[in-house]
Short mmCIF file of C-alpha atoms in Angstrom, two decimals:
data_model
loop_
_atom_site.label_atom_id
_atom_site.label_comp_id
_atom_site.label_asym_id
_atom_site.label_seq_id
_atom_site.Cartn_x
_atom_site.Cartn_y
_atom_site.Cartn_z
CA ASP U 1 12.95 -13.95 6.51
CA THR U 2 10.84 -10.83 6.48
CA ALA U 3 10.62 -9.52 2.94
CA VAL U 4 10.48 -5.73 3.85
CA SER U 5 11.65 -4.83 7.34
CA GLN U 6 11.41 -1.54 9.21
CA THR U 7 13.12 -0.24 12.30
CA PRO U 8 12.06 0.98 14.72
CA LYS U 9 8.47 -0.30 15.06
CA TYR U 10 7.61 2.45 17.30
CA LEU U 11 9.25 5.68 17.77
CA VAL U 12 8.30 8.64 20.24
CA THR U 13 10.30 11.67 20.15
CA GLN U 14 9.86 15.43 20.97
CA MET U 15 8.99 18.24 18.62
CA GLY U 16 11.98 19.59 16.91
CA ASN U 17 14.28 16.57 17.04
CA ASP U 18 15.56 14.81 13.82
CA LYS U 19 14.91 11.08 13.40
CA SER U 20 15.38 8.22 11.07
CA ILE U 21 13.45 5.40 10.01
CA LYS U 22 15.30 2.35 8.30
CA CYS U 23 13.91 -0.08 5.53
CA GLU U 24 15.63 -3.13 4.17
CA GLN U 25 14.33 -5.27 1.38
CA ASN U 26 15.66 -8.82 0.62
CA LEU U 27 13.61 -9.45 -2.35
CA GLY U 28 16.07 -8.01 -4.93
CA HIS U 29 13.54 -5.45 -6.14
CA ASP U 30 14.78 -2.24 -7.83
CA THR U 31 12.33 0.42 -6.48
CA MET U 32 11.42 1.25 -2.94
CA TYR U 33 8.78 3.67 -1.61
CA TRP U 34 7.73 5.37 1.57
CA TYR U 35 3.96 5.87 2.31
CA LYS U 36 2.42 7.78 5.05
CA GLN U 37 -0.87 6.78 7.00
CA ASP U 38 -2.35 9.43 8.99
CA SER U 39 -4.85 9.28 11.86
CA LYS U 40 -7.63 9.12 9.40
CA LYS U 41 -6.13 6.03 7.79
CA PHE U 42 -5.59 7.51 4.48
CA LEU U 43 -2.42 6.01 3.00
CA LYS U 44 -0.35 8.26 0.62
CA ILE U 45 2.70 7.99 -1.18
CA MET U 46 5.60 10.09 -0.20
CA PHE U 47 8.76 9.01 -2.37
CA SER U 48 9.51 6.34 -4.91
CA TYR U 49 13.20 5.61 -5.56
CA ASN U 50 15.10 3.45 -7.73
CA ASN U 51 18.74 3.37 -8.91
CA LYS U 52 17.87 6.31 -11.25
CA GLU U 53 15.33 8.29 -10.17
CA LEU U 54 13.79 9.90 -7.15
CA ILE U 55 10.43 10.69 -7.31
CA ILE U 56 9.01 12.95 -4.61
CA ASN U 57 5.49 13.74 -3.83
CA GLU U 58 5.15 17.46 -3.87
CA THR U 59 3.09 17.56 -0.94
CA VAL U 60 5.87 16.27 1.25
CA PRO U 61 7.81 18.98 3.36
CA ASN U 62 11.49 19.17 2.53
CA ARG U 63 12.05 18.23 6.06
CA PHE U 64 11.75 14.64 4.73
CA SER U 65 14.52 13.17 2.93
CA PRO U 66 15.04 9.63 1.71
CA LYS U 67 18.51 8.20 1.48
CA SER U 68 19.46 5.00 -0.15
CA PRO U 69 22.73 3.61 0.66
CA ASP U 70 22.19 0.61 -1.84
CA LYS U 71 19.47 -0.96 -3.62
CA ALA U 72 18.26 -2.88 -0.76
CA HIS U 73 17.86 0.11 1.69
CA LEU U 74 15.82 3.18 1.68
CA ASN U 75 15.92 5.10 4.91
CA LEU U 76 13.65 8.15 5.73
CA HIS U 77 15.22 11.02 7.73
CA ILE U 78 13.07 13.60 9.17
CA ASN U 79 14.43 16.96 10.52
CA SER U 80 12.74 19.28 12.94
CA LEU U 81 9.87 17.01 13.53
CA GLU U 82 6.30 18.49 14.25
CA LEU U 83 3.27 17.21 15.76
CA GLY U 84 1.52 16.72 12.63
CA ASP U 85 4.24 14.11 11.39
CA SER U 86 2.77 11.86 13.89
CA ALA U 87 1.58 8.82 11.68
CA VAL U 88 2.45 5.36 10.75
CA TYR U 89 5.10 5.18 7.81
CA PHE U 90 5.21 2.07 5.65
CA CYS U 91 8.03 1.12 3.44
CA ALA U 92 7.51 -0.98 0.33
CA SER U 93 9.44 -2.40 -2.53
CA SER U 94 8.55 -3.70 -6.06
CA GLN U 95 10.26 -4.38 -9.50
CA LEU U 96 9.77 -1.61 -11.75
CA GLY U 97 7.61 -2.69 -14.66
CA ARG U 98 3.89 -3.50 -15.13
CA GLY U 99 2.13 -6.54 -13.63
CA THR U 100 4.19 -7.00 -10.53
CA GLU U 101 3.18 -6.39 -7.07
CA ALA U 102 4.35 -4.21 -4.25
CA PHE U 103 5.51 -5.63 -0.91
CA PHE U 104 4.98 -3.63 2.30
CA GLY U 105 6.71 -3.45 5.64
CA GLN U 106 4.90 -3.77 8.99
CA GLY U 107 5.29 0.11 9.58
CA THR U 108 6.66 2.36 12.03
CA ARG U 109 4.39 4.24 14.33
CA LEU U 110 5.87 7.70 14.84
CA THR U 111 4.39 9.84 17.68
CA VAL U 112 5.84 13.31 18.09
CA VAL U 113 5.04 14.98 21.57
CA ASP Q 1 -7.17 11.05 -6.65
CA ALA Q 2 -7.89 7.29 -6.73
CA LYS Q 3 -9.10 6.19 -10.04
CA THR Q 4 -11.61 3.61 -8.49
CA THR Q 5 -14.66 3.79 -6.41
CA GLN Q 6 -15.79 1.00 -3.72
CA PRO Q 7 -18.39 0.67 -1.21
CA THR Q 8 -17.35 1.98 2.13
CA SER Q 9 -18.21 -1.21 4.10
CA MET Q 10 -19.65 -4.72 3.77
CA ASP Q 11 -20.52 -7.67 5.91
CA CYS Q 12 -20.07 -11.19 5.21
CA ALA Q 13 -20.89 -14.40 7.18
CA GLU Q 14 -18.09 -16.52 8.12
CA GLY Q 15 -17.66 -19.64 5.47
CA ARG Q 16 -19.73 -17.68 2.80
CA ALA Q 17 -18.20 -15.91 -0.21
CA ALA Q 18 -17.26 -12.50 0.06
CA ASN Q 19 -17.71 -10.36 -3.18
CA LEU Q 20 -15.99 -7.00 -3.15
CA PRO Q 21 -16.98 -4.64 -6.09
CA CYS Q 22 -14.96 -1.99 -7.69
CA ASN Q 23 -15.51 0.65 -10.28
CA HIS Q 24 -12.58 1.81 -12.42
CA SER Q 25 -14.61 3.48 -15.40
CA THR Q 26 -11.65 5.41 -16.62
CA ILE Q 27 -9.02 2.82 -16.85
CA SER Q 28 -6.85 2.68 -19.77
CA GLY Q 29 -6.32 -0.40 -22.00
CA ASN Q 30 -2.67 -1.28 -20.48
CA GLU Q 31 -3.54 -0.55 -16.85
CA TYR Q 32 -3.65 -3.26 -14.28
CA VAL Q 33 -6.17 -3.53 -11.36
CA TYR Q 34 -4.69 -4.43 -8.10
CA TRP Q 35 -6.22 -5.43 -4.77
CA TYR Q 36 -4.57 -5.12 -1.49
CA ARG Q 37 -5.76 -5.32 1.95
CA GLN Q 38 -4.91 -4.03 5.14
CA ILE Q 39 -5.53 -5.92 8.59
CA HIS Q 40 -5.78 -3.68 11.61
CA SER Q 41 -2.38 -2.26 12.37
CA GLN Q 42 -0.47 -4.31 9.65
CA GLY Q 43 1.21 -3.15 6.47
CA PRO Q 44 -0.85 -3.37 3.20
CA GLN Q 45 -1.04 -6.97 1.86
CA TYR Q 46 -1.03 -7.83 -1.95
CA ILE Q 47 -3.87 -10.04 -2.96
CA ILE Q 48 -4.20 -10.31 -6.70
CA HIS Q 49 -4.07 -8.28 -9.99
CA GLY Q 50 -5.28 -8.62 -13.45
CA LEU Q 51 -5.29 -6.76 -16.89
CA LYS Q 52 -8.10 -8.48 -18.83
CA ASN Q 53 -8.77 -11.97 -17.84
CA ASN Q 54 -10.01 -13.43 -14.85
CA GLU Q 55 -7.35 -14.36 -12.33
CA THR Q 56 -7.37 -16.77 -9.47
CA ASN Q 57 -4.78 -17.43 -6.80
CA GLU Q 58 -4.55 -19.21 -3.38
CA MET Q 59 -6.16 -16.10 -1.66
CA ALA Q 60 -8.89 -14.96 -3.99
CA SER Q 61 -10.49 -14.43 -7.32
CA LEU Q 62 -10.60 -11.68 -9.66
CA ILE Q 63 -13.47 -11.04 -12.09
CA ILE Q 64 -12.98 -8.03 -14.70
CA THR Q 65 -15.93 -7.21 -16.79
CA GLU Q 66 -15.32 -7.24 -20.35
CA ASP Q 67 -15.34 -3.59 -20.82
CA ARG Q 68 -12.74 -3.41 -17.88
CA LYS Q 69 -14.72 -0.74 -16.15
CA SER Q 70 -15.51 -2.72 -13.10
CA SER Q 71 -14.16 -5.70 -11.03
CA THR Q 72 -15.13 -8.04 -8.25
CA LEU Q 73 -12.86 -9.49 -5.74
CA ILE Q 74 -14.09 -12.75 -4.47
CA LEU Q 75 -12.91 -14.47 -1.17
CA PRO Q 76 -14.62 -17.85 -1.76
CA HIS Q 77 -14.72 -19.03 2.04
CA ALA Q 78 -14.30 -15.94 4.26
CA THR Q 79 -12.95 -16.35 7.80
CA LEU Q 80 -12.71 -14.02 10.64
CA ARG Q 81 -9.09 -13.45 9.64
CA ASP Q 82 -10.22 -11.73 6.26
CA THR Q 83 -11.69 -8.81 8.33
CA ALA Q 84 -9.71 -6.08 6.77
CA VAL Q 85 -9.90 -2.87 4.67
CA TYR Q 86 -9.70 -3.98 1.00
CA TYR Q 87 -8.26 -1.63 -1.79
CA CYS Q 88 -9.03 -1.80 -5.34
CA ILE Q 89 -6.21 0.21 -7.04
CA VAL Q 90 -5.34 1.29 -10.48
CA PRO Q 91 -1.72 2.52 -10.45
CA ASP Q 92 -0.97 5.86 -11.20
CA GLY Q 93 1.01 5.74 -14.53
CA GLY Q 94 1.00 2.07 -14.57
CA SER Q 95 3.77 1.96 -12.09
CA GLN Q 96 2.77 -0.62 -9.59
CA GLY Q 97 4.42 0.76 -6.56
CA ASN Q 98 2.86 4.31 -6.99
CA LEU Q 99 -0.15 3.17 -5.50
CA ILE Q 100 -3.15 5.62 -4.94
CA PHE Q 101 -4.97 4.24 -2.07
CA GLY Q 102 -8.71 5.55 -1.81
CA LYS Q 103 -10.70 4.74 1.19
CA GLY Q 104 -11.33 0.97 0.49
CA THR Q 105 -14.05 -1.15 1.46
CA LYS Q 106 -14.08 -2.27 5.23
CA LEU Q 107 -15.04 -6.03 5.24
CA SER Q 108 -16.27 -7.35 8.36
CA VAL Q 109 -16.63 -11.19 8.44
CA LYS Q 110 -18.90 -12.14 11.29
CA PRO Q 111 -19.34 -15.68 13.13
#
Protein backbone atom coordinates (compact mmCIF):
# COMPACT_ATOMS: atom_id res chain seq x y z
CA ASP A 1 0.00 0.00 0.00
CA THR A 2 1.19 3.48 -0.84
CA ALA A 3 1.87 5.46 2.33
CA VAL A 4 1.03 8.90 0.93
CA SER A 5 -1.03 9.00 -2.23
CA GLN A 6 -2.09 11.96 -4.35
CA THR A 7 -4.63 12.26 -7.12
CA PRO A 8 -4.52 13.15 -9.88
CA LYS A 9 -0.95 12.60 -10.97
CA TYR A 10 -1.34 15.01 -13.87
CA LEU A 11 -3.74 17.91 -14.17
CA VAL A 12 -4.06 20.22 -17.17
CA THR A 13 -6.55 23.05 -16.90
CA GLN A 14 -7.30 26.49 -18.21
CA MET A 15 -6.64 29.79 -16.53
CA GLY A 16 -9.41 30.93 -14.26
CA ASN A 17 -10.65 27.45 -13.39
CA ASP A 18 -10.95 26.05 -9.88
CA LYS A 19 -9.34 22.69 -9.17
CA SER A 20 -8.57 20.36 -6.29
CA ILE A 21 -5.79 17.92 -5.57
CA LYS A 22 -6.46 15.14 -3.11
CA CYS A 23 -4.02 13.60 -0.64
CA GLU A 24 -4.42 10.62 1.64
CA GLN A 25 -2.00 9.01 4.08
CA ASN A 26 -2.39 5.62 5.72
CA LEU A 27 0.45 6.00 8.21
CA GLY A 28 -1.62 7.26 11.10
CA HIS A 29 0.33 10.52 11.15
CA ASP A 30 -1.16 13.56 12.78
CA THR A 31 0.36 16.22 10.55
CA MET A 32 0.16 16.75 6.80
CA TYR A 33 1.79 19.22 4.44
CA TRP A 34 1.66 20.64 0.97
CA TYR A 35 4.82 21.57 -0.90
CA LYS A 36 5.27 23.26 -4.28
CA GLN A 37 8.14 22.56 -6.66
CA ASP A 38 8.49 25.16 -9.37
CA SER A 39 10.17 24.99 -12.76
CA LYS A 40 13.54 25.76 -11.17
CA LYS A 41 13.11 22.68 -8.99
CA PHE A 42 12.96 24.59 -5.70
CA LEU A 43 10.77 22.83 -3.13
CA LYS A 44 8.86 25.17 -0.83
CA ILE A 45 6.43 24.41 1.93
CA MET A 46 2.98 25.88 1.48
CA PHE A 47 1.00 24.59 4.44
CA SER A 48 1.33 22.37 7.44
CA TYR A 49 -1.79 21.13 9.19
CA ASN A 50 -2.73 18.97 12.11
CA ASN A 51 -5.86 18.60 14.15
CA LYS A 52 -5.19 21.74 16.04
CA GLU A 53 -3.37 24.14 13.84
CA LEU A 54 -3.07 25.32 10.27
CA ILE A 55 0.19 27.03 9.48
CA ILE A 56 0.22 28.95 6.25
CA ASN A 57 3.32 30.09 4.43
CA GLU A 58 2.67 33.78 4.14
CA THR A 59 3.85 33.87 0.54
CA VAL A 60 1.03 31.54 -0.58
CA PRO A 61 -1.85 33.41 -2.27
CA ASN A 62 -5.23 33.05 -0.60
CA ARG A 63 -6.50 31.38 -3.78
CA PHE A 64 -4.91 28.27 -2.29
CA SER A 65 -6.76 26.66 0.56
CA PRO A 66 -6.13 23.35 2.32
CA LYS A 67 -9.11 21.37 3.54
CA SER A 68 -8.87 18.41 5.87
CA PRO A 69 -12.03 16.30 6.20
CA ASP A 70 -10.21 14.00 8.63
CA LYS A 71 -6.75 13.23 9.93
CA ALA A 72 -5.85 11.02 6.98
CA HIS A 73 -6.71 13.52 4.25
CA LEU A 74 -5.52 16.97 3.28
CA ASN A 75 -6.85 18.30 0.00
CA LEU A 76 -5.60 21.38 -1.79
CA HIS A 77 -8.14 23.66 -3.44
CA ILE A 78 -6.99 26.26 -5.90
CA ASN A 79 -9.31 29.00 -7.16
CA SER A 80 -8.90 31.18 -10.23
CA LEU A 81 -5.87 29.33 -11.52
CA GLU A 82 -3.07 31.36 -13.04
CA LEU A 83 -0.24 30.43 -15.39
CA GLY A 84 2.25 30.83 -12.54
CA ASP A 85 0.53 28.11 -10.57
CA SER A 86 1.97 25.54 -12.95
CA ALA A 87 4.24 23.36 -10.84
CA VAL A 88 4.50 19.99 -9.17
CA TYR A 89 2.67 19.82 -5.87
CA PHE A 90 3.73 17.31 -3.22
CA CYS A 91 1.78 16.17 -0.22
CA ALA A 92 3.61 14.85 2.83
CA SER A 93 2.85 13.57 6.30
CA SER A 94 4.70 13.07 9.54
CA GLN A 95 4.12 12.53 13.22
CA LEU A 96 4.49 15.79 15.08
CA GLY A 97 7.55 15.89 17.30
CA ARG A 98 11.27 15.75 16.96
CA GLY A 99 13.26 12.95 15.46
CA THR A 100 10.75 11.48 13.03
CA GLU A 101 10.71 11.61 9.27
CA ALA A 102 8.28 12.95 6.70
CA PHE A 103 6.85 10.80 3.90
CA PHE A 104 6.05 12.34 0.56
CA GLY A 105 3.58 11.50 -2.15
CA GLN A 106 4.61 11.13 -5.76
CA GLY A 107 3.42 14.56 -6.74
CA THR A 108 0.77 16.16 -8.93
CA ARG A 109 2.00 17.95 -12.02
CA LEU A 110 -0.33 20.91 -12.58
CA THR A 111 -0.22 22.68 -15.93
CA VAL A 112 -2.28 25.81 -16.40
CA VAL A 113 -2.80 26.83 -20.02
CA ASP B 1 16.26 30.26 4.07
CA ALA B 2 17.91 26.88 4.37
CA LYS B 3 20.22 26.49 7.35
CA THR B 4 22.59 24.27 5.40
CA THR B 5 25.10 24.58 2.57
CA GLN B 6 26.02 21.79 0.20
CA PRO B 7 28.09 21.48 -2.97
CA THR B 8 26.03 21.92 -6.09
CA SER B 9 27.07 18.68 -7.71
CA MET B 10 29.24 15.59 -7.29
CA ASP B 11 30.18 12.57 -9.35
CA CYS B 12 30.77 9.07 -8.08
CA ALA B 13 31.81 5.85 -9.79
CA GLU B 14 29.38 2.97 -9.57
CA GLY B 15 30.27 0.63 -6.72
CA ARG B 16 32.32 3.22 -4.89
CA ALA B 17 31.33 5.08 -1.75
CA ALA B 18 29.63 8.42 -2.24
CA ASN B 19 30.43 10.97 0.47
CA LEU B 20 28.15 13.99 0.48
CA PRO B 21 29.15 16.86 2.78
CA CYS B 22 26.92 19.40 4.44
CA ASN B 23 27.62 22.45 6.58
CA HIS B 24 25.15 23.54 9.24
CA SER B 25 27.21 25.85 11.39
CA THR B 26 24.20 27.57 13.02
CA ILE B 27 22.52 24.39 14.20
CA SER B 28 21.11 24.47 17.71
CA GLY B 29 21.78 21.82 20.32
CA ASN B 30 18.41 20.10 19.99
CA GLU B 31 18.02 20.30 16.21
CA TYR B 32 18.29 17.20 14.09
CA VAL B 33 20.02 16.88 10.73
CA TYR B 34 17.93 15.16 8.09
CA TRP B 35 18.84 13.84 4.67
CA TYR B 36 16.36 13.38 1.86
CA ARG B 37 16.83 12.69 -1.80
CA GLN B 38 14.75 13.29 -4.88
CA ILE B 39 15.14 11.00 -7.82
CA HIS B 40 14.01 12.59 -11.07
CA SER B 41 10.25 13.23 -11.21
CA GLN B 42 9.58 11.48 -7.90
CA GLY B 43 8.65 12.73 -4.45
CA PRO B 44 11.42 13.38 -1.92
CA GLN B 45 12.50 10.24 -0.08
CA TYR B 46 13.70 10.17 3.50
CA ILE B 47 17.17 8.67 3.94
CA ILE B 48 18.40 9.16 7.48
CA HIS B 49 18.58 11.64 10.35
CA GLY B 50 20.73 12.20 13.40
CA LEU B 51 21.22 14.43 16.40
CA LYS B 52 24.70 13.87 17.85
CA ASN B 53 25.77 10.32 17.25
CA ASN B 54 26.65 8.73 13.96
CA GLU B 55 23.77 6.79 12.45
CA THR B 56 23.49 3.91 10.01
CA ASN B 57 20.53 2.28 8.31
CA GLU B 58 19.97 0.09 5.28
CA MET B 59 20.35 3.04 2.93
CA ALA B 60 23.23 5.09 4.26
CA SER B 61 25.44 6.24 7.11
CA LEU B 62 25.45 9.69 8.65
CA ILE B 63 28.59 11.05 10.24
CA ILE B 64 28.12 14.17 12.38
CA THR B 65 31.15 16.09 13.60
CA GLU B 66 31.62 16.51 17.32
CA ASP B 67 30.81 20.23 17.18
CA ARG B 68 27.73 19.37 15.05
CA LYS B 69 28.55 22.08 12.54
CA SER B 70 28.86 19.69 9.65
CA SER B 71 27.91 16.20 8.57
CA THR B 72 28.56 13.70 5.81
CA LEU B 73 26.12 11.31 4.20
CA ILE B 74 27.78 8.13 3.02
CA LEU B 75 26.30 5.79 0.45
CA PRO B 76 28.67 2.83 0.87
CA HIS B 77 28.27 1.26 -2.58
CA ALA B 78 26.66 3.71 -4.96
CA THR B 79 24.55 2.37 -7.81
CA LEU B 80 23.17 4.08 -10.89
CA ARG B 81 19.80 4.24 -9.13
CA ASP B 82 21.34 6.47 -6.47
CA THR B 83 21.62 9.29 -9.01
CA ALA B 84 19.47 12.02 -7.46
CA VAL B 85 19.48 15.39 -5.74
CA TYR B 86 20.41 14.97 -2.08
CA TYR B 87 19.15 17.46 0.48
CA CYS B 88 20.66 18.07 3.88
CA ILE B 89 18.04 19.76 6.07
CA VAL B 90 17.81 21.16 9.55
CA PRO B 91 14.04 21.55 10.04
CA ASP B 92 12.86 25.02 10.90
CA GLY B 93 11.82 25.23 14.53
CA GLY B 94 12.60 21.57 15.02
CA SER B 95 9.38 20.39 13.33
CA GLN B 96 10.53 17.69 11.00
CA GLY B 97 7.79 18.30 8.47
CA ASN B 98 8.46 22.00 7.96
CA LEU B 99 11.40 21.19 5.77
CA ILE B 100 13.30 24.07 4.20
CA PHE B 101 14.82 22.61 1.06
CA GLY B 102 17.92 24.27 -0.32
CA LYS B 103 19.38 23.52 -3.71
CA GLY B 104 20.87 20.22 -2.58
CA THR B 105 23.69 18.26 -4.19
CA LYS B 106 23.11 16.66 -7.55
CA LEU B 107 24.87 13.29 -7.30
CA SER B 108 25.63 11.57 -10.57
CA VAL B 109 26.68 7.94 -10.31
CA LYS B 110 28.53 6.86 -13.41
CA PRO B 111 29.32 3.40 -14.75
